[in-house]
Tab-separated table of C-alpha atoms and ligand atoms in Angstrom:
chain	number	residue	atom	x	y	z
A	1	MET	CA	60.403	-24.730	42.511
A	2	THR	CA	56.797	-25.367	42.613
A	3	ASP	CA	55.893	-28.747	44.241
A	4	SER	CA	54.182	-30.514	42.349
A	5	ARG	CA	53.034	-32.988	45.023
A	6	ARG	CA	49.638	-33.985	46.278
A	7	ARG	CA	49.268	-31.844	49.999
A	8	ALA	CA	47.481	-33.128	52.703
A	9	GLU	CA	46.549	-30.974	55.661
A	10	ILE	CA	46.178	-32.477	58.683
A	11	SER	CA	44.028	-30.762	62.097
A	12	GLY	CA	45.850	-32.161	65.098
A	13	GLY	CA	49.039	-34.414	65.643
A	14	GLY	CA	47.668	-36.459	68.208
A	15	PHE	CA	48.337	-40.253	67.603
A	16	ALA	CA	44.898	-39.866	64.617
A	17	GLY	CA	47.279	-36.380	63.093
A	18	LEU	CA	50.658	-37.899	63.144
A	19	THR	CA	49.733	-41.431	61.402
A	20	ALA	CA	48.275	-40.165	58.403
A	21	ALA	CA	50.620	-37.757	58.059
A	22	SER	CA	53.834	-40.360	58.035
A	23	ALA	CA	51.527	-42.987	56.313
A	24	LEU	CA	51.250	-39.831	53.330
A	25	ALA	CA	54.433	-38.415	53.952
A	26	GLN	CA	55.568	-41.985	53.001
A	27	MET	CA	53.281	-42.444	50.053
A	28	GLY	CA	54.997	-39.210	48.678
A	29	TRP	CA	52.544	-36.893	49.259
A	30	SER	CA	53.169	-33.511	50.939
A	31	VAL	CA	52.377	-33.317	54.349
A	32	ARG	CA	51.347	-30.488	57.061
A	33	VAL	CA	50.335	-31.544	59.917
A	34	HIS	CA	49.148	-28.510	62.461
A	35	GLU	CA	48.962	-28.517	65.598
A	36	ARG	CA	46.675	-26.553	68.792
A	37	ALA	CA	49.123	-26.750	71.409
A	38	ALA	CA	52.520	-25.237	71.602
A	39	GLU	CA	54.669	-28.223	72.467
A	40	LEU	CA	53.910	-31.376	70.501
A	41	ARG	CA	53.202	-34.048	73.528
A	42	ALA	CA	50.459	-36.468	74.656
A	43	GLU	CA	48.452	-35.966	77.722
A	44	GLY	CA	46.948	-38.684	79.488
A	45	ALA	CA	49.177	-42.187	81.279
A	46	GLY	CA	48.929	-45.464	79.735
A	47	ILE	CA	47.663	-47.398	76.640
A	48	VAL	CA	47.170	-51.265	75.424
A	49	LEU	CA	47.684	-51.633	71.601
A	50	TRP	CA	46.624	-54.489	69.645
A	51	ASN	CA	47.734	-55.536	66.422
A	52	ASN	CA	44.901	-54.075	64.141
A	53	SER	CA	47.574	-50.273	65.443
A	54	LEU	CA	50.663	-52.579	65.206
A	55	GLN	CA	50.424	-53.270	62.563
A	56	VAL	CA	50.586	-49.509	61.122
A	57	LEU	CA	53.575	-48.785	63.708
A	58	ASP	CA	55.553	-51.736	61.753
A	59	LYS	CA	54.252	-50.090	58.150
A	60	ILE	CA	55.248	-46.669	58.990
A	61	GLY	CA	58.608	-47.996	60.287
A	62	ALA	CA	58.201	-46.310	64.154
A	63	THR	CA	57.885	-50.404	65.520
A	64	PRO	CA	61.890	-51.156	66.805
A	65	ASP	CA	61.424	-47.615	68.339
A	66	LEU	CA	57.724	-47.982	69.842
A	67	GLN	CA	59.461	-51.483	71.382
A	68	ALA	CA	61.972	-50.446	73.413
A	69	ARG	CA	60.552	-49.067	75.750
A	70	SER	CA	56.476	-51.083	75.647
A	71	MET	CA	56.020	-54.018	77.217
A	72	THR	CA	53.354	-57.574	76.387
A	73	PRO	CA	52.139	-58.202	79.814
A	74	PRO	CA	52.008	-62.436	80.432
A	75	ALA	CA	48.103	-62.197	81.397
A	76	TYR	CA	44.936	-59.850	81.446
A	77	GLU	CA	43.869	-60.695	85.080
A	78	THR	CA	39.793	-60.057	85.972
A	79	ARG	CA	40.115	-60.511	90.158
A	80	MET	CA	36.255	-59.186	92.320
A	81	ASN	CA	37.233	-59.015	95.464
A	82	ASN	CA	40.023	-59.733	94.461
A	83	VAL	CA	38.938	-63.593	93.760
A	84	ILE	CA	41.305	-64.184	91.105
A	85	GLN	CA	37.468	-65.034	88.064
A	86	SER	CA	40.315	-65.239	85.620
A	87	GLN	CA	44.004	-64.383	83.650
A	88	GLU	CA	43.674	-64.621	79.688
A	89	THR	CA	47.338	-65.063	77.852
A	90	LEU	CA	45.255	-64.030	74.957
A	91	ASP	CA	47.623	-66.745	72.856
A	92	GLY	CA	48.004	-65.876	69.437
A	93	ILE	CA	46.746	-61.959	69.947
A	94	ARG	CA	49.435	-59.747	70.199
A	95	TRP	CA	49.691	-56.775	72.220
A	96	ARG	CA	51.556	-53.829	73.802
A	97	THR	CA	51.299	-51.739	76.718
A	98	MET	CA	52.762	-48.711	76.813
A	99	THR	CA	52.603	-44.849	78.223
A	100	ARG	CA	51.171	-42.533	76.039
A	101	PRO	CA	54.038	-40.274	75.275
A	102	HIS	CA	56.180	-42.933	74.679
A	103	LEU	CA	53.522	-43.840	71.602
A	104	HIS	CA	53.450	-40.392	71.243
A	105	ASP	CA	57.277	-39.502	70.969
A	106	THR	CA	57.547	-42.246	68.305
A	107	LEU	CA	54.938	-41.380	66.159
A	108	LEU	CA	56.592	-38.007	65.931
A	109	THR	CA	60.110	-39.315	65.280
A	110	ALA	CA	58.461	-40.877	61.955
A	111	ALA	CA	56.467	-38.118	60.890
A	112	ARG	CA	59.330	-36.154	60.840
A	113	GLU	CA	61.910	-39.310	59.074
A	114	SER	CA	58.406	-38.350	56.629
A	115	GLY	CA	59.234	-35.584	56.438
A	116	VAL	CA	55.996	-34.766	57.627
A	117	GLU	CA	55.704	-30.368	58.122
A	118	ILE	CA	55.080	-29.744	62.456
A	119	ILE	CA	53.675	-26.690	63.114
A	120	ALA	CA	52.782	-25.783	66.816
A	121	ASN	CA	50.688	-23.079	68.199
A	122	SER	CA	48.331	-23.829	64.666
A	123	GLU	CA	45.359	-23.502	65.635
A	124	VAL	CA	42.634	-24.674	62.278
A	125	THR	CA	39.147	-22.821	62.703
A	126	GLY	CA	37.461	-24.822	60.048
A	127	ALA	CA	37.508	-26.835	56.831
A	128	THR	CA	35.075	-27.058	53.300
A	129	PRO	CA	34.137	-29.826	50.791
A	130	ASP	CA	37.000	-28.115	48.191
A	131	GLY	CA	39.571	-28.642	50.350
A	132	THR	CA	39.825	-25.242	52.147
A	133	VAL	CA	41.675	-25.288	55.795
A	134	THR	CA	40.920	-22.438	57.867
A	135	PHE	CA	42.833	-21.119	59.922
A	136	ALA	CA	42.824	-19.256	63.391
A	137	ASP	CA	45.246	-16.387	62.367
A	138	GLY	CA	42.462	-15.577	59.590
A	139	SER	CA	45.388	-17.893	57.044
A	140	SER	CA	43.638	-20.220	54.857
A	141	ALA	CA	45.057	-22.896	53.165
A	142	GLU	CA	44.677	-25.469	49.511
A	143	ALA	CA	45.053	-29.674	50.525
A	144	ASP	CA	43.531	-32.175	48.459
A	145	LEU	CA	43.082	-34.065	51.467
A	146	VAL	CA	42.483	-32.002	54.454
A	147	ILE	CA	41.314	-34.651	57.451
A	148	GLY	CA	40.162	-33.387	60.855
A	149	ALA	CA	42.431	-34.944	63.400
A	150	ASP	CA	41.946	-32.898	66.515
A	151	GLY	CA	39.807	-34.615	69.158
A	152	VAL	CA	36.513	-34.961	70.863
A	153	SER	CA	35.537	-31.560	69.986
A	154	SER	CA	37.167	-31.442	66.687
A	155	ALA	CA	36.141	-27.878	64.980
A	156	VAL	CA	36.840	-29.267	60.972
A	157	ARG	CA	33.870	-31.894	62.068
A	158	ASP	CA	31.828	-28.557	63.653
A	159	SER	CA	32.949	-26.608	60.451
A	160	LEU	CA	31.391	-28.699	58.161
A	161	GLY	CA	27.751	-29.980	60.080
A	162	ILE	CA	28.072	-33.112	59.963
A	163	PRO	CA	24.979	-34.315	62.766
A	164	MET	CA	26.638	-36.534	65.675
A	165	LYS	CA	25.263	-38.179	68.700
A	166	ARG	CA	26.665	-38.120	71.760
A	167	GLU	CA	26.344	-40.641	75.111
A	168	ARG	CA	27.672	-40.319	78.070
A	169	SER	CA	28.578	-44.050	80.423
A	170	ARG	CA	27.327	-43.851	84.708
A	171	ASP	CA	31.354	-44.612	85.142
A	172	GLY	CA	34.476	-43.090	84.203
A	173	ILE	CA	38.676	-42.540	84.673
A	174	THR	CA	41.314	-41.012	86.318
A	175	ARG	CA	45.099	-42.375	84.885
A	176	PHE	CA	48.192	-41.585	86.478
A	177	LEU	CA	51.609	-43.119	85.680
A	178	VAL	CA	53.343	-44.325	88.532
A	179	PRO	CA	57.036	-46.013	89.239
A	180	ARG	CA	56.415	-49.724	89.470
A	181	ARG	CA	57.460	-49.676	92.630
A	182	LYS	CA	57.194	-53.995	92.474
A	183	ALA	CA	58.950	-55.035	95.295
A	184	GLU	CA	57.162	-53.593	96.883
A	185	LEU	CA	53.629	-55.209	96.328
A	186	GLN	CA	55.200	-58.233	95.574
A	187	ALA	CA	55.718	-57.824	100.249
A	188	LEU	CA	52.317	-57.081	100.497
A	189	GLU	CA	51.080	-59.766	98.250
A	190	PRO	CA	53.885	-62.163	97.381
A	191	ASP	CA	51.789	-64.655	95.212
A	192	THR	CA	50.461	-62.209	92.637
A	193	GLU	CA	52.501	-61.730	89.434
A	194	TRP	CA	52.389	-58.211	89.339
A	195	ASP	CA	53.956	-57.970	85.776
A	196	ASN	CA	50.325	-58.845	84.516
A	197	VAL	CA	47.241	-56.391	83.088
A	198	ILE	CA	45.303	-56.542	86.558
A	199	ASP	CA	41.923	-55.068	86.915
A	200	PHE	CA	41.070	-54.621	90.227
A	201	TRP	CA	36.603	-54.988	90.500
A	202	ASN	CA	34.659	-54.304	93.127
A	203	LEU	CA	30.860	-53.945	92.247
A	204	ASP	CA	29.564	-54.284	96.164
A	205	PRO	CA	28.731	-53.064	98.773
A	206	ARG	CA	30.774	-50.262	96.346
A	207	VAL	CA	31.541	-49.826	92.967
A	208	LEU	CA	35.121	-48.645	92.443
A	209	ARG	CA	37.653	-50.674	90.474
A	210	VAL	CA	41.081	-50.095	89.543
A	211	LEU	CA	43.267	-51.322	86.116
A	212	TYR	CA	46.832	-51.965	86.707
A	213	THR	CA	48.530	-51.604	83.162
A	214	PRO	CA	51.805	-52.405	84.046
A	215	ALA	CA	53.554	-49.667	81.207
A	216	ASN	CA	57.598	-50.651	80.638
A	217	ASP	CA	59.887	-51.883	83.328
A	218	GLU	CA	59.848	-48.739	85.411
A	219	GLU	CA	56.180	-47.277	84.266
A	220	LEU	CA	52.551	-48.279	86.232
A	221	TYR	CA	49.382	-46.744	84.679
A	222	ILE	CA	46.816	-46.333	87.161
A	223	ALA	CA	42.812	-46.429	86.407
A	224	LEU	CA	41.809	-45.766	89.345
A	225	MET	CA	36.923	-45.999	87.912
A	226	SER	CA	34.125	-44.798	89.723
A	227	PRO	CA	30.447	-44.166	88.804
A	228	SER	CA	30.488	-40.120	88.557
A	229	ALA	CA	27.406	-39.693	90.640
A	230	ASP	CA	30.594	-41.140	93.777
A	231	ALA	CA	31.224	-37.827	94.528
A	232	ASP	CA	34.502	-39.336	96.696
A	233	GLY	CA	34.908	-42.415	94.389
A	234	SER	CA	35.277	-39.161	91.480
A	235	ARG	CA	36.947	-37.052	93.612
A	236	VAL	CA	40.422	-35.602	92.125
A	237	PRO	CA	43.507	-35.896	93.544
A	238	ILE	CA	41.548	-39.151	94.494
A	239	ASP	CA	41.078	-40.032	98.295
A	240	LEU	CA	43.807	-42.000	99.651
A	241	GLU	CA	41.588	-43.187	102.479
A	242	LEU	CA	38.720	-44.938	100.452
A	243	TRP	CA	41.018	-46.436	97.843
A	244	THR	CA	43.621	-48.129	99.531
A	245	SER	CA	40.921	-48.890	101.956
A	246	VAL	CA	39.404	-51.048	98.875
A	247	PHE	CA	42.319	-51.714	97.600
A	248	PRO	CA	45.108	-52.129	100.690
A	249	GLN	CA	47.729	-54.529	98.120
A	250	LEU	CA	47.727	-51.028	96.118
A	251	ALA	CA	49.104	-48.710	98.801
A	252	PRO	CA	52.033	-47.621	97.543
A	253	VAL	CA	50.879	-46.653	94.141
A	254	LEU	CA	47.979	-45.855	95.092
A	255	GLN	CA	50.170	-43.632	97.478
A	256	ASP	CA	51.649	-41.827	94.691
A	257	ALA	CA	48.490	-41.215	92.307
A	258	ALA	CA	47.378	-38.945	94.852
A	259	GLY	CA	50.289	-36.469	94.541
A	260	ILE	CA	49.198	-36.024	91.075
A	261	GLN	CA	46.080	-33.738	90.399
A	262	GLY	CA	44.267	-36.234	88.098
A	263	ARG	CA	41.362	-35.698	85.802
A	264	TYR	CA	38.242	-37.922	86.072
A	265	TYR	CA	37.383	-38.448	82.581
A	266	GLY	CA	34.130	-39.526	82.462
A	267	TYR	CA	32.746	-42.292	79.372
A	268	GLN	CA	31.717	-40.964	76.913
A	269	THR	CA	30.708	-42.365	73.266
A	270	THR	CA	30.539	-40.200	69.438
A	271	ARG	CA	29.008	-41.558	66.948
A	272	LEU	CA	28.700	-39.101	63.402
A	273	GLU	CA	26.292	-39.121	60.812
A	274	HIS	CA	29.741	-39.552	58.150
A	275	TRP	CA	33.589	-38.959	58.349
A	276	THR	CA	33.491	-37.546	55.022
A	277	ASP	CA	32.633	-34.434	53.317
A	278	GLY	CA	33.943	-34.085	50.018
A	279	HIS	CA	38.098	-33.659	50.202
A	280	VAL	CA	37.637	-33.593	53.601
A	281	ALA	CA	37.504	-36.892	56.292
A	282	VAL	CA	37.491	-36.949	60.879
A	283	ILE	CA	39.033	-39.461	61.533
A	284	GLY	CA	39.940	-40.920	65.399
A	285	ASP	CA	38.138	-38.538	68.456
A	286	SER	CA	37.146	-36.631	66.037
A	287	ALA	CA	34.819	-39.301	64.188
A	288	HIS	CA	34.418	-41.653	67.266
A	289	ALA	CA	35.239	-41.342	70.302
A	290	MET	CA	34.602	-44.261	72.178
A	291	CYS	CA	33.862	-45.768	75.618
A	292	PRO	CA	37.759	-47.174	76.716
A	293	ALA	CA	36.400	-51.069	78.051
A	294	LEU	CA	37.787	-51.888	74.913
A	295	ALA	CA	41.531	-50.266	74.411
A	296	GLN	CA	40.878	-49.098	71.066
A	297	GLY	CA	39.778	-45.323	70.604
A	298	ALA	CA	44.188	-45.035	69.536
A	299	GLY	CA	43.836	-48.154	68.236
A	300	THR	CA	41.273	-47.443	65.308
A	301	ALA	CA	41.904	-43.896	64.739
A	302	MET	CA	45.431	-45.789	64.118
A	303	GLN	CA	43.912	-48.627	61.428
A	304	ASN	CA	41.643	-45.709	59.553
A	305	ALA	CA	44.644	-42.428	59.113
A	306	TRP	CA	45.885	-46.332	57.669
A	307	THR	CA	43.567	-47.196	55.863
A	308	LEU	CA	42.711	-43.157	54.871
A	309	ALA	CA	46.658	-43.115	53.396
A	310	VAL	CA	46.220	-46.035	51.123
A	311	ALA	CA	41.839	-45.239	49.943
A	312	ALA	CA	43.189	-41.631	49.085
A	313	THR	CA	46.418	-42.321	47.319
A	314	ALA	CA	45.046	-45.136	45.117
A	315	ALA	CA	41.782	-43.455	43.966
A	316	LEU	CA	44.321	-40.085	42.455
A	317	ASP	CA	47.263	-42.842	40.927
A	318	ALA	CA	43.620	-44.832	39.050
A	319	GLY	CA	42.378	-41.184	38.308
A	320	GLU	CA	39.545	-41.412	40.163
A	321	ASP	CA	37.427	-38.746	42.071
A	322	LEU	CA	38.640	-38.132	45.993
A	323	PRO	CA	35.608	-37.740	47.552
A	324	ALA	CA	33.537	-40.940	46.567
A	325	ALA	CA	37.308	-43.203	46.864
A	326	LEU	CA	36.171	-40.889	50.499
A	327	ARG	CA	32.729	-42.324	50.588
A	328	GLU	CA	33.676	-45.682	50.038
A	329	TRP	CA	37.271	-45.919	52.556
A	330	GLU	CA	34.058	-45.436	54.894
A	331	ARG	CA	31.534	-47.806	54.126
A	332	LEU	CA	34.451	-50.011	53.852
A	333	GLU	CA	36.547	-49.668	57.402
A	334	ARG	CA	33.724	-48.232	59.484
A	335	PRO	CA	32.416	-51.300	60.405
A	336	TYR	CA	35.597	-52.728	62.480
A	337	THR	CA	35.493	-49.076	64.719
A	338	ASP	CA	31.806	-49.348	64.742
A	339	LEU	CA	31.679	-52.647	66.594
A	340	ALA	CA	34.599	-51.679	69.029
A	341	GLN	CA	32.613	-48.307	69.338
A	342	ASP	CA	29.464	-51.112	70.193
A	343	LYS	CA	31.156	-53.573	71.913
A	344	SER	CA	33.041	-50.557	74.845
A	345	GLN	CA	30.325	-49.001	75.309
A	346	TRP	CA	28.098	-51.737	76.095
A	347	TYR	CA	31.224	-52.622	78.611
A	348	ALA	CA	30.831	-49.584	79.845
A	349	ASP	CA	27.471	-50.111	80.466
A	350	THR	CA	26.561	-52.792	81.954
A	351	ARG	CA	30.681	-53.509	83.662
A	352	GLU	CA	30.308	-57.596	82.423
A	353	MET	CA	33.818	-56.939	81.960
A	354	ALA	CA	34.055	-57.245	85.731
A	355	LYS	CA	33.137	-61.108	84.892
A	356	GLY	CA	36.731	-62.060	83.280
A	357	ASN	CA	37.135	-64.014	80.607
A	358	GLN	CA	36.353	-61.888	77.773
A	359	PHE	CA	38.622	-61.229	75.146
A	360	THR	CA	37.165	-64.423	73.028
A	361	GLY	CA	34.349	-63.341	69.982
A	362	ASP	CA	33.567	-60.131	69.622
A	363	SER	CA	35.639	-58.776	71.881
A	364	VAL	CA	38.685	-59.122	70.117
A	365	GLN	CA	36.925	-59.123	66.321
A	366	THR	CA	38.918	-55.224	66.146
A	367	ALA	CA	42.166	-56.815	67.590
A	368	LEU	CA	43.203	-59.160	65.423
A	369	TYR	CA	41.158	-56.862	62.341
A	370	ASN	CA	44.713	-56.328	60.130
A	371	PRO	CA	44.181	-52.436	58.563
A	372	THR	CA	47.611	-53.526	56.532
A	373	ASP	CA	46.373	-56.723	53.862
A	374	PRO	CA	44.997	-55.735	50.977
A	375	ASN	CA	42.293	-58.863	51.518
A	376	ARG	CA	41.249	-57.213	54.565
A	377	HIS	CA	37.433	-56.584	53.970
A	378	GLU	CA	37.165	-61.297	53.475
A	379	VAL	CA	39.538	-62.421	55.749
A	380	HIS	CA	37.723	-60.265	58.426
A	381	ALA	CA	34.215	-59.985	57.585
A	382	ALA	CA	32.459	-56.921	60.105
B	401	FAD	P1	43.730	-36.424	70.085
B	401	FAD	O1	44.843	-37.451	71.301
B	401	FAD	O2	42.724	-35.571	71.379
B	401	FAD	O3	44.360	-35.634	69.822
B	401	FAD	C1	44.509	-34.722	69.055
B	401	FAD	C2	44.801	-33.265	68.952
B	401	FAD	O4	44.638	-32.577	67.976
B	401	FAD	C3	45.170	-32.848	69.910
B	401	FAD	O5	47.007	-33.046	69.638
B	401	FAD	C4	44.759	-31.181	70.223
B	401	FAD	O6	45.198	-30.780	71.018
B	401	FAD	C5	44.776	-30.992	69.044
B	401	FAD	N1	43.693	-29.617	67.763
B	401	FAD	C6	42.565	-29.828	69.276
B	401	FAD	N2	41.415	-29.775	68.406
B	401	FAD	C7	42.515	-28.303	67.211
B	401	FAD	C8	42.251	-27.726	66.804
B	401	FAD	N3	41.322	-26.917	66.019
B	401	FAD	N4	43.298	-26.880	65.657
B	401	FAD	C9	45.176	-27.820	65.592
B	401	FAD	N5	44.824	-29.020	66.557
B	401	FAD	C10	43.776	-28.708	67.491
B	401	FAD	N6	42.605	-45.569	73.360
B	401	FAD	C11	42.824	-46.980	72.296
B	401	FAD	O7	43.646	-47.402	72.264
B	401	FAD	N7	44.579	-48.266	73.940
B	401	FAD	C12	43.419	-47.552	75.277
B	401	FAD	O8	44.270	-48.081	76.307
B	401	FAD	C13	43.055	-46.620	75.883
B	401	FAD	N8	42.400	-46.124	77.707
B	401	FAD	C14	41.903	-44.438	77.212
B	401	FAD	C15	41.201	-44.633	78.157
B	401	FAD	C16	41.191	-43.296	78.772
B	401	FAD	C17	40.441	-43.034	80.168
B	401	FAD	C18	40.483	-42.741	77.869
B	401	FAD	C19	39.332	-41.698	78.278
B	401	FAD	C20	40.976	-43.111	76.011
B	401	FAD	C21	41.591	-44.173	76.464
B	401	FAD	N9	41.746	-44.616	75.145
B	401	FAD	C22	42.912	-45.515	74.445
B	401	FAD	C23	41.527	-43.831	73.962
B	401	FAD	C24	41.981	-42.531	73.547
B	401	FAD	O9	43.025	-42.633	74.125
B	401	FAD	C25	41.654	-41.905	72.156
B	401	FAD	O10	41.283	-42.384	70.997
B	401	FAD	C26	42.902	-41.838	71.120
B	401	FAD	O11	44.061	-40.624	72.108
B	401	FAD	C27	42.837	-40.521	69.859
B	401	FAD	O12	43.777	-39.639	69.632
B	401	FAD	P2	42.965	-38.909	68.752
B	401	FAD	O13	44.611	-38.252	67.462
B	401	FAD	O14	42.583	-39.176	67.762
B	401	FAD	O15	42.628	-37.116	69.198
B	402	3HM	C1	43.931	-50.349	78.878
B	402	3HM	C2	41.899	-49.405	79.583
B	402	3HM	N1	41.013	-50.726	79.122
B	402	3HM	C3	39.681	-50.303	80.047
B	402	3HM	C4	39.701	-49.842	80.802
B	402	3HM	C5	38.243	-48.537	80.749
B	402	3HM	O1	37.665	-49.571	80.687
B	402	3HM	O2	38.034	-47.833	81.588
B	402	3HM	C6	40.671	-48.269	80.279
B	402	3HM	C7	41.829	-48.624	79.936
B	402	3HM	O3	42.371	-47.738	79.696
């Protein structure tokens, strides 16, 4: 029997690709995800998600799984030279911290349970606007919708020749997952609430920052920031003596980090002239890699994955032209992502987050967005 369902071919089994896959499969599509790597797993350490992506996880049925191994810290605390600048309790804002492997496992489970076919060792080499996707083994496939969710070096995006601008910032970060060691930290600084996210900044005499983010009861995400021009600050494995001399209160967890190779990641922003071409759309880092200041790269990837699935399904249900519907999707949705990108880049360039009390106004607009609300464009003018 032939499969009469709509077909989607997705390049990339990261947060964007798996979210789009689950959404489309649940809307009745036949979906294949092609992942270049031999195994489906997440690189990196910890992650923060906000209302915009948590709403999408609700819709694809992944929330119970996610909740089981994630947390909402009591506050986002900012310190300068170890002096508290602010403790933002983020009242009324839904947010959660977790490890990246846990988020990825959660999305993989949702995709498998939704009937998505996930193919590892399958490298996409490109796509054409008519909905053809080509693979490294020389084969090709046709689809109603092709999604490029293949990250910052996207083959789908590059094969379409979409003009792109890339900007690099002066700072960057090395990320680690280490044991919490709460009792040891408490012994060093008994008055500290070690369940908080704590953003430890030092700007003078040297720019070094540790973003301390509990991910669950056992695991801690720490991100060590320094300018790329600072050879010792950006060295991997980390220079333990340097980091403990500036952050002695974090010595036990810095010691664990020093035992991990790590990779220094320079902040960058990429902007595309357009996100769609015919039957092809790009989402996530493929379309809009951003600085991590507002912790919205994956969040906007998942938000765009959901709204793309809804827009494509609605267009085909109504017998409308899909390429036109994809262009309209970009027009309506892109401003929310552009805002997060611009603001994150501004924070990365100015280091203004060090002042504390930054999660207000424009900085939380994307976090508060609800991509699953049919009236969202009236409620949240971008
Ligand atoms: P990726 O995660 O890069 O996934 C792309 C997938 O495609 C990979 O599995 C890759 O193997 C596969 N692939 C690539 N090429 C091909 C091909 N040709 N064929 C088939 N498969 C292919 N975001 C947040 O929301 N919150 C945070 O707290 C946060 N913190 C961050 C901290 C740092 C330091 C950094 C650097 C980023 C952070 N981000 C955060 C951003 C977030 O990590 C990314 O935006 C997100 O991972 C992008 O997901 P993606 O699925 O688009 O791309
Ligand atoms: C969660 C998070 N927030 C901010 C940064 C940053 O500014 O580098 C990184 C993060 O993982």
